[in-house]
Coordinates of C-alpha atoms in Angstrom, one line a residue:
G1 CA 0.0 0.0 0.0
T2 CA 0.8 3.7 0.0
V3 CA 2.2 5.7 2.9
D4 CA 1.7 9.5 2.6
S5 CA 3.2 12.0 4.9
S6 CA 3.6 14.8 2.3
S7 CA 2.6 18.4 2.9
N8 CA 1.1 21.0 0.6
T9 CA 2.4 24.0 2.6
K10 CA 5.1 22.9 5.1
D11 CA 7.7 20.2 5.7
G12 CA 7.1 16.6 4.7
G13 CA 6.8 14.3 7.7
I14 CA 9.5 11.8 8.7
I15 CA 8.6 8.1 8.0
N16 CA 10.3 5.4 10.0
L17 CA 9.3 1.8 9.4
T18 CA 11.1 -1.1 11.3
A19 CA 10.3 -4.8 11.1
A20 CA 11.8 -8.0 12.3
N21 CA 11.2 -9.7 8.9
N22 CA 10.2 -8.7 5.4
I23 CA 9.0 -5.2 4.4
T24 CA 7.0 -4.8 1.1
T25 CA 5.6 -1.4 0.2
G26 CA 4.0 0.6 -2.6
S27 CA 4.7 4.3 -2.9
I28 CA 5.9 6.3 0.1
F29 CA 5.6 10.1 0.1
S30 CA 7.4 12.4 2.5
N31 CA 7.8 15.3 0.0
S32 CA 6.9 18.9 0.5
I33 CA 4.7 20.3 -2.3
G34 CA 4.9 23.8 -0.8
N35 CA 7.9 25.7 0.7
G36 CA 9.0 23.1 3.1
K37 CA 11.7 20.4 3.4
G38 CA 11.3 16.9 2.3
G39 CA 11.0 14.4 5.2
D40 CA 13.3 11.5 5.7
I41 CA 12.3 8.0 4.8
N42 CA 13.8 5.1 6.8
L43 CA 13.0 1.4 6.2
T44 CA 14.8 -1.1 8.4
S45 CA 14.4 -4.9 8.3
N46 CA 16.4 -6.8 11.0
N47 CA 16.1 -10.3 9.5
G48 CA 14.2 -10.0 6.2
A49 CA 14.1 -8.4 2.8
I50 CA 12.9 -5.0 1.7
D51 CA 10.9 -4.6 -1.6
T52 CA 9.8 -1.2 -2.8
S53 CA 9.8 -2.0 -6.5
A54 CA 6.0 -1.6 -6.8
G55 CA 6.2 2.1 -6.1
I56 CA 8.2 5.3 -5.7
L57 CA 9.9 6.8 -2.6
N58 CA 9.7 10.6 -2.8
A59 CA 11.4 12.7 -0.2
S60 CA 11.8 15.9 -2.3
S61 CA 11.3 19.5 -1.7
E62 CA 9.4 19.9 -4.9
F63 CA 10.0 23.6 -5.6
G64 CA 13.7 23.3 -4.7
I65 CA 13.4 25.9 -1.9
E66 CA 14.4 23.6 1.0
N67 CA 16.5 20.4 1.4
G68 CA 15.3 17.1 0.1
G69 CA 14.9 14.4 2.8
N70 CA 17.3 11.5 3.2
V71 CA 16.2 8.0 2.2
T72 CA 17.7 4.9 3.8
L73 CA 16.8 1.2 3.1
D74 CA 18.6 -1.1 5.5
A75 CA 18.1 -4.9 5.2
K76 CA 20.7 -6.2 7.6
N77 CA 20.2 -9.9 6.6
G78 CA 18.2 -9.7 3.5
N79 CA 17.9 -8.6 -0.1
I80 CA 16.8 -5.1 -1.3
S81 CA 14.6 -4.7 -4.5
S82 CA 14.3 -1.0 -4.9
G83 CA 11.7 1.0 -6.7
S84 CA 12.4 4.5 -7.9
I85 CA 13.7 7.0 -5.4
E86 CA 13.6 10.8 -5.7
S87 CA 15.2 13.4 -3.2
N88 CA 15.4 16.7 -4.9
G89 CA 15.9 20.1 -3.3
I90 CA 18.1 23.1 -2.7
R91 CA 20.3 20.3 -1.3
G92 CA 19.5 16.9 -2.8
G93 CA 19.0 14.3 -0.1
S94 CA 21.3 11.4 0.7
I95 CA 20.2 8.0 -0.5
M96 CA 21.6 4.8 1.1
L97 CA 20.7 1.2 0.3
N98 CA 22.5 -1.2 2.7
S99 CA 21.9 -4.9 2.3
G100 CA 23.4 -7.9 4.0
N101 CA 22.8 -9.8 0.7
D102 CA 21.9 -8.5 -2.7
I103 CA 20.6 -5.2 -4.1
S104 CA 18.5 -5.2 -7.3
I105 CA 17.5 -2.0 -9.2
K106 CA 15.5 -3.0 -12.3
E107 CA 13.7 -0.6 -14.6
Q108 CA 13.8 2.2 -12.0
E109 CA 15.4 5.6 -11.4
I110 CA 17.3 6.7 -8.3
D111 CA 18.0 10.4 -8.4
S112 CA 19.3 13.2 -6.1
L113 CA 19.1 16.7 -7.5
T114 CA 20.7 19.8 -5.9
T115 CA 19.4 23.1 -7.1
G116 CA 21.1 25.6 -4.8
S117 CA 24.2 27.2 -3.5
I118 CA 24.0 26.4 0.2
A119 CA 25.6 22.9 0.6
K120 CA 27.0 20.0 -1.4
G121 CA 24.3 17.5 -2.5
G122 CA 23.7 14.3 -0.6
D123 CA 25.6 11.2 -1.5
I124 CA 24.2 8.0 -2.9
D125 CA 25.6 4.8 -1.4
L126 CA 24.8 1.2 -2.4
I127 CA 26.3 -1.5 -0.2
G128 CA 25.7 -5.3 -0.5
Q129 CA 27.2 -8.6 -1.6
N130 CA 26.0 -8.3 -5.2
I131 CA 24.6 -5.1 -6.8
N132 CA 22.5 -5.6 -9.9
I133 CA 21.5 -2.5 -11.9
T134 CA 19.4 -3.6 -14.9
D135 CA 17.7 -1.2 -17.4
A136 CA 17.9 1.5 -14.7
R137 CA 19.8 4.6 -13.7
V138 CA 21.4 6.0 -10.5
A139 CA 22.0 9.7 -10.9
N140 CA 23.4 12.6 -8.8
I141 CA 22.9 16.0 -10.4
T142 CA 23.6 19.6 -9.6
I143 CA 22.1 22.7 -11.3
G144 CA 23.5 25.1 -8.7
E145 CA 26.7 26.5 -7.4
Q146 CA 27.4 23.5 -5.1
Q147 CA 28.9 20.1 -5.9
S148 CA 26.6 17.2 -6.6
G149 CA 26.9 14.4 -4.2
N150 CA 29.2 11.4 -4.8
I151 CA 28.1 7.9 -5.8
T152 CA 29.7 4.9 -4.0
L153 CA 29.1 1.2 -4.7
K154 CA 30.6 -1.4 -2.4
A155 CA 29.9 -5.0 -3.3
S156 CA 31.8 -7.8 -1.6
E157 CA 31.2 -10.1 -4.7
Q158 CA 29.9 -8.4 -7.9
V159 CA 28.5 -5.3 -9.5
N160 CA 26.5 -5.8 -12.7
L161 CA 25.3 -3.0 -15.0
V162 CA 23.3 -4.6 -17.7
N163 CA 21.3 -3.2 -20.6
N164 CA 18.6 -5.6 -21.8
G165 CA 16.7 -3.0 -23.7
K166 CA 13.7 -3.0 -21.5
S167 CA 12.1 0.1 -20.2
G168 CA 10.2 1.2 -17.1
R169 CA 9.4 4.7 -15.7
S170 CA 11.0 6.4 -18.8
V171 CA 14.1 4.3 -18.4
S172 CA 15.6 1.8 -20.8
G173 CA 19.1 0.4 -20.5
S174 CA 21.3 0.8 -17.4
F175 CA 23.2 4.0 -16.6
L176 CA 25.1 5.3 -13.6
F177 CA 26.0 9.0 -13.8
N178 CA 27.1 12.2 -12.0
R179 CA 26.4 15.2 -14.1
L180 CA 26.4 19.0 -14.3
Q181 CA 23.9 19.5 -17.0
K182 CA 22.2 22.1 -19.2
E183 CA 19.5 20.1 -20.8
Q184 CA 18.9 16.5 -20.2
T185 CA 16.0 14.2 -21.1
F186 CA 16.8 10.7 -19.9
R187 CA 16.0 8.6 -23.0
G188 CA 17.7 5.4 -22.0
G189 CA 20.8 3.8 -20.6
T190 CA 21.9 1.7 -17.8
G191 CA 24.3 2.8 -15.1
I192 CA 25.7 5.4 -12.7
A193 CA 26.5 9.1 -13.2
T194 CA 27.2 12.5 -11.6
T195 CA 26.7 15.8 -13.4
T196 CA 26.8 19.6 -13.3
T197 CA 24.6 21.8 -15.5
V198 CA 22.9 25.0 -16.4
L199 CA 19.2 24.1 -16.5
E200 CA 17.1 25.4 -19.3
N201 CA 14.8 22.4 -19.4
I202 CA 14.8 19.0 -17.9
K203 CA 11.9 17.2 -19.3
S204 CA 12.4 14.1 -17.2
L205 CA 12.1 16.1 -13.9
P206 CA 9.1 18.0 -12.6
E207 CA 7.9 20.7 -15.0
F208 CA 8.1 23.5 -12.4
L209 CA 11.9 23.4 -12.7
A210 CA 11.7 24.4 -16.4
I211 CA 9.4 27.2 -15.4
I212 CA 11.2 28.6 -12.4
I213 CA 14.6 28.6 -13.9
S214 CA 13.7 30.2 -17.2
N215 CA 16.8 32.5 -17.4
P216 CA 19.7 30.2 -16.3
T217 CA 23.1 31.4 -15.5
A218 CA 26.3 29.3 -15.6
T219 CA 26.7 26.9 -12.7
T220 CA 29.9 26.7 -10.8
G221 CA 29.2 23.4 -9.1
K222 CA 31.3 20.4 -9.6
A223 CA 30.0 17.0 -10.5
G224 CA 30.6 14.4 -7.7
D225 CA 32.9 11.5 -7.9
I226 CA 32.0 7.9 -8.5
T227 CA 33.7 5.0 -6.7
V228 CA 33.0 1.3 -7.3
T229 CA 34.7 -1.3 -5.1
T230 CA 34.0 -5.0 -5.7
K231 CA 35.7 -8.3 -6.8
N232 CA 34.0 -8.4 -10.2
L233 CA 32.5 -5.5 -12.3
L234 CA 30.5 -6.3 -15.4
I235 CA 29.2 -3.6 -17.8
E236 CA 27.2 -5.2 -20.6
A237 CA 25.0 -4.0 -23.4
K238 CA 23.0 -7.0 -24.6
V239 CA 20.9 -5.1 -27.2
N240 CA 21.8 -3.3 -30.4
S241 CA 20.5 0.1 -29.5
D242 CA 21.7 3.7 -29.0
V243 CA 21.3 3.9 -25.3
L244 CA 24.2 4.3 -22.9
T245 CA 25.4 1.5 -20.7
G246 CA 28.0 2.2 -18.1
I247 CA 29.5 4.7 -15.6
S248 CA 29.8 8.4 -16.4
T249 CA 30.6 11.9 -15.0
S250 CA 30.2 15.0 -17.1
S251 CA 30.0 18.8 -17.3
L252 CA 27.7 20.2 -20.0
P253 CA 27.8 23.5 -21.9
G254 CA 27.8 26.7 -19.9
N255 CA 29.3 25.2 -16.8
S256 CA 32.5 26.3 -15.1
G257 CA 32.5 23.3 -12.7
S258 CA 34.4 20.2 -13.6
A259 CA 33.3 16.6 -14.1
G260 CA 33.8 14.2 -11.3
N261 CA 36.5 11.6 -11.0
I262 CA 35.9 7.9 -11.4
E263 CA 37.7 5.2 -9.4
I264 CA 37.2 1.5 -10.1
N265 CA 38.6 -1.1 -7.6
A266 CA 38.0 -4.5 -9.1
S267 CA 40.1 -7.2 -7.4
E268 CA 39.3 -10.1 -9.6
S269 CA 37.8 -9.0 -13.0
L270 CA 36.6 -6.1 -15.0
K271 CA 34.6 -6.8 -18.2
I272 CA 33.0 -4.2 -20.4
T273 CA 31.1 -5.6 -23.4
G274 CA 29.6 -3.2 -26.0
N275 CA 26.8 -3.9 -28.5
G276 CA 29.1 -3.8 -31.5
K277 CA 28.2 -0.3 -32.8
E278 CA 31.1 1.8 -33.8
N279 CA 31.9 4.8 -31.7
D280 CA 33.0 8.4 -32.5
F281 CA 35.7 9.3 -29.9
K282 CA 35.6 13.1 -30.8
A283 CA 33.1 13.8 -28.0
T284 CA 31.3 16.2 -30.3
P285 CA 27.8 17.1 -29.0
V286 CA 25.1 16.0 -31.3
D287 CA 21.9 15.6 -29.3
L288 CA 21.9 16.5 -25.7
E289 CA 18.6 14.7 -25.2
K290 CA 20.6 11.4 -25.5
A291 CA 22.1 10.5 -22.2
G292 CA 25.8 10.2 -22.5
E293 CA 26.1 11.8 -26.0
I294 CA 28.9 14.0 -24.8
Q295 CA 31.0 10.9 -24.3
A296 CA 30.2 9.7 -27.8
I297 CA 30.4 6.0 -26.7
L298 CA 27.5 3.7 -26.0
T299 CA 29.1 1.3 -23.5
G300 CA 31.9 2.0 -21.1
I301 CA 33.4 4.2 -18.4
T302 CA 33.5 7.8 -19.4
S303 CA 34.2 11.4 -18.1
A304 CA 33.8 14.4 -20.4
T305 CA 33.4 18.2 -20.5
Q306 CA 31.6 20.6 -22.9
G307 CA 32.2 23.6 -20.6
E308 CA 35.0 25.5 -18.9
G309 CA 35.8 22.9 -16.3
D310 CA 37.9 19.8 -17.0
A311 CA 36.8 16.2 -17.5
G312 CA 37.5 14.0 -14.5
S313 CA 40.3 11.5 -14.1
I314 CA 39.6 7.7 -14.4
I315 CA 41.6 5.3 -12.2
I316 CA 41.2 1.6 -12.7
N317 CA 42.8 -0.6 -10.0
P318 CA 42.6 -4.3 -11.0
N319 CA 44.7 -5.2 -7.9
S320 CA 45.8 -8.9 -8.2
M321 CA 43.7 -9.5 -11.4
E322 CA 45.3 -12.2 -13.6
A323 CA 45.9 -11.7 -17.2
G324 CA 42.8 -12.0 -19.3
N325 CA 40.5 -10.7 -16.5
L326 CA 40.6 -7.1 -17.8
L327 CA 38.4 -7.2 -20.9
I328 CA 37.1 -4.4 -23.0
E329 CA 35.4 -5.7 -26.2
N330 CA 32.8 -5.2 -28.9
E331 CA 33.2 -1.4 -29.3
A332 CA 33.2 -0.6 -25.6
A333 CA 35.7 2.0 -24.3
I334 CA 37.1 3.9 -21.4
T335 CA 37.4 7.6 -22.2
S336 CA 38.0 11.0 -20.6
S337 CA 37.5 13.7 -23.2
S338 CA 36.9 17.3 -24.1
S339 CA 34.5 18.4 -26.8
E340 CA 35.6 20.7 -29.7
T341 CA 33.7 23.6 -28.1
A342 CA 34.9 23.0 -24.5
K343 CA 37.5 25.2 -22.8
G344 CA 38.3 22.5 -20.2
D345 CA 40.7 19.6 -20.8
G346 CA 40.2 15.9 -20.9
G347 CA 41.2 14.0 -17.8
A348 CA 43.9 11.5 -17.2
I349 CA 43.3 7.7 -17.4
A350 CA 45.4 5.3 -15.3
I351 CA 45.1 1.5 -15.3
N352 CA 47.2 0.1 -12.5
A353 CA 47.4 -3.6 -13.1
S354 CA 49.8 -5.4 -10.7
S355 CA 50.1 -8.4 -12.9

């Protein structure tokens, strides 16, 4: 069922739900539709699983005037199947999924959006044994003067970012990104990202944002960093489509903030498999409605700039990975680039293989 503690005029209420065993919910609302803060949402299962995949968890300050609420899902001894999560505000809220077993995000969107200049956006943290992001996105975005939050994934066994070409809640593919963005309609992709942007119109976010920020100025905020630590990382595009699959940080036109850095710590294997489509590595903007177009690759690990700030650095630490366990194939790529119109530089790429 639905739990609603939202407010039309003031702060959204705090929602705490603790159970000995399984928790299964529909939508949960602690958002403020007026001038207030978004309320926190905390779900804790001591011995069971948490499943919110049938609905959305919304802890936003909808008009971006106050902070978004923090969202925490904690299944100490069970799996987490997450629905979409939104925490937008003058400071986007922190989002944490902590599982003693596996985390699954399938055909959903997990977003934290920071609109203001008061404080850095909240971080997004996913912690479990296996983390599976399938036809979904995890995004941390700033359109203000402050840095977007960081994204951190820690999986004791494996992280899988897989694009099966299915869609849900306006998402197809799998995409993980941190971005500073000017104009972004999420048209597909699977993965993780951070970004910084000047906002003229974000069609995939509430319409009021396009109305309120009708005369944007250049943002100075930096896109957050992305860190993935696991034994095995798989990034795979299984379909022949134009959607992005992978991990990305970027700074789009009009921004003076830089793209975030990316660090991958994969102790046993890193495999990136593209869909066979050829890529243009000039990082020339063609269609900003396409997520990841700035990187000009469809599958991979990328950082890029179209603004005044630099692209982020990419560090790959395979640790004790044996020969053959670092695989980039079928038109996949790792890039850190600057577009032809950007004033910023491309970032450094380091692959530190010990054997």
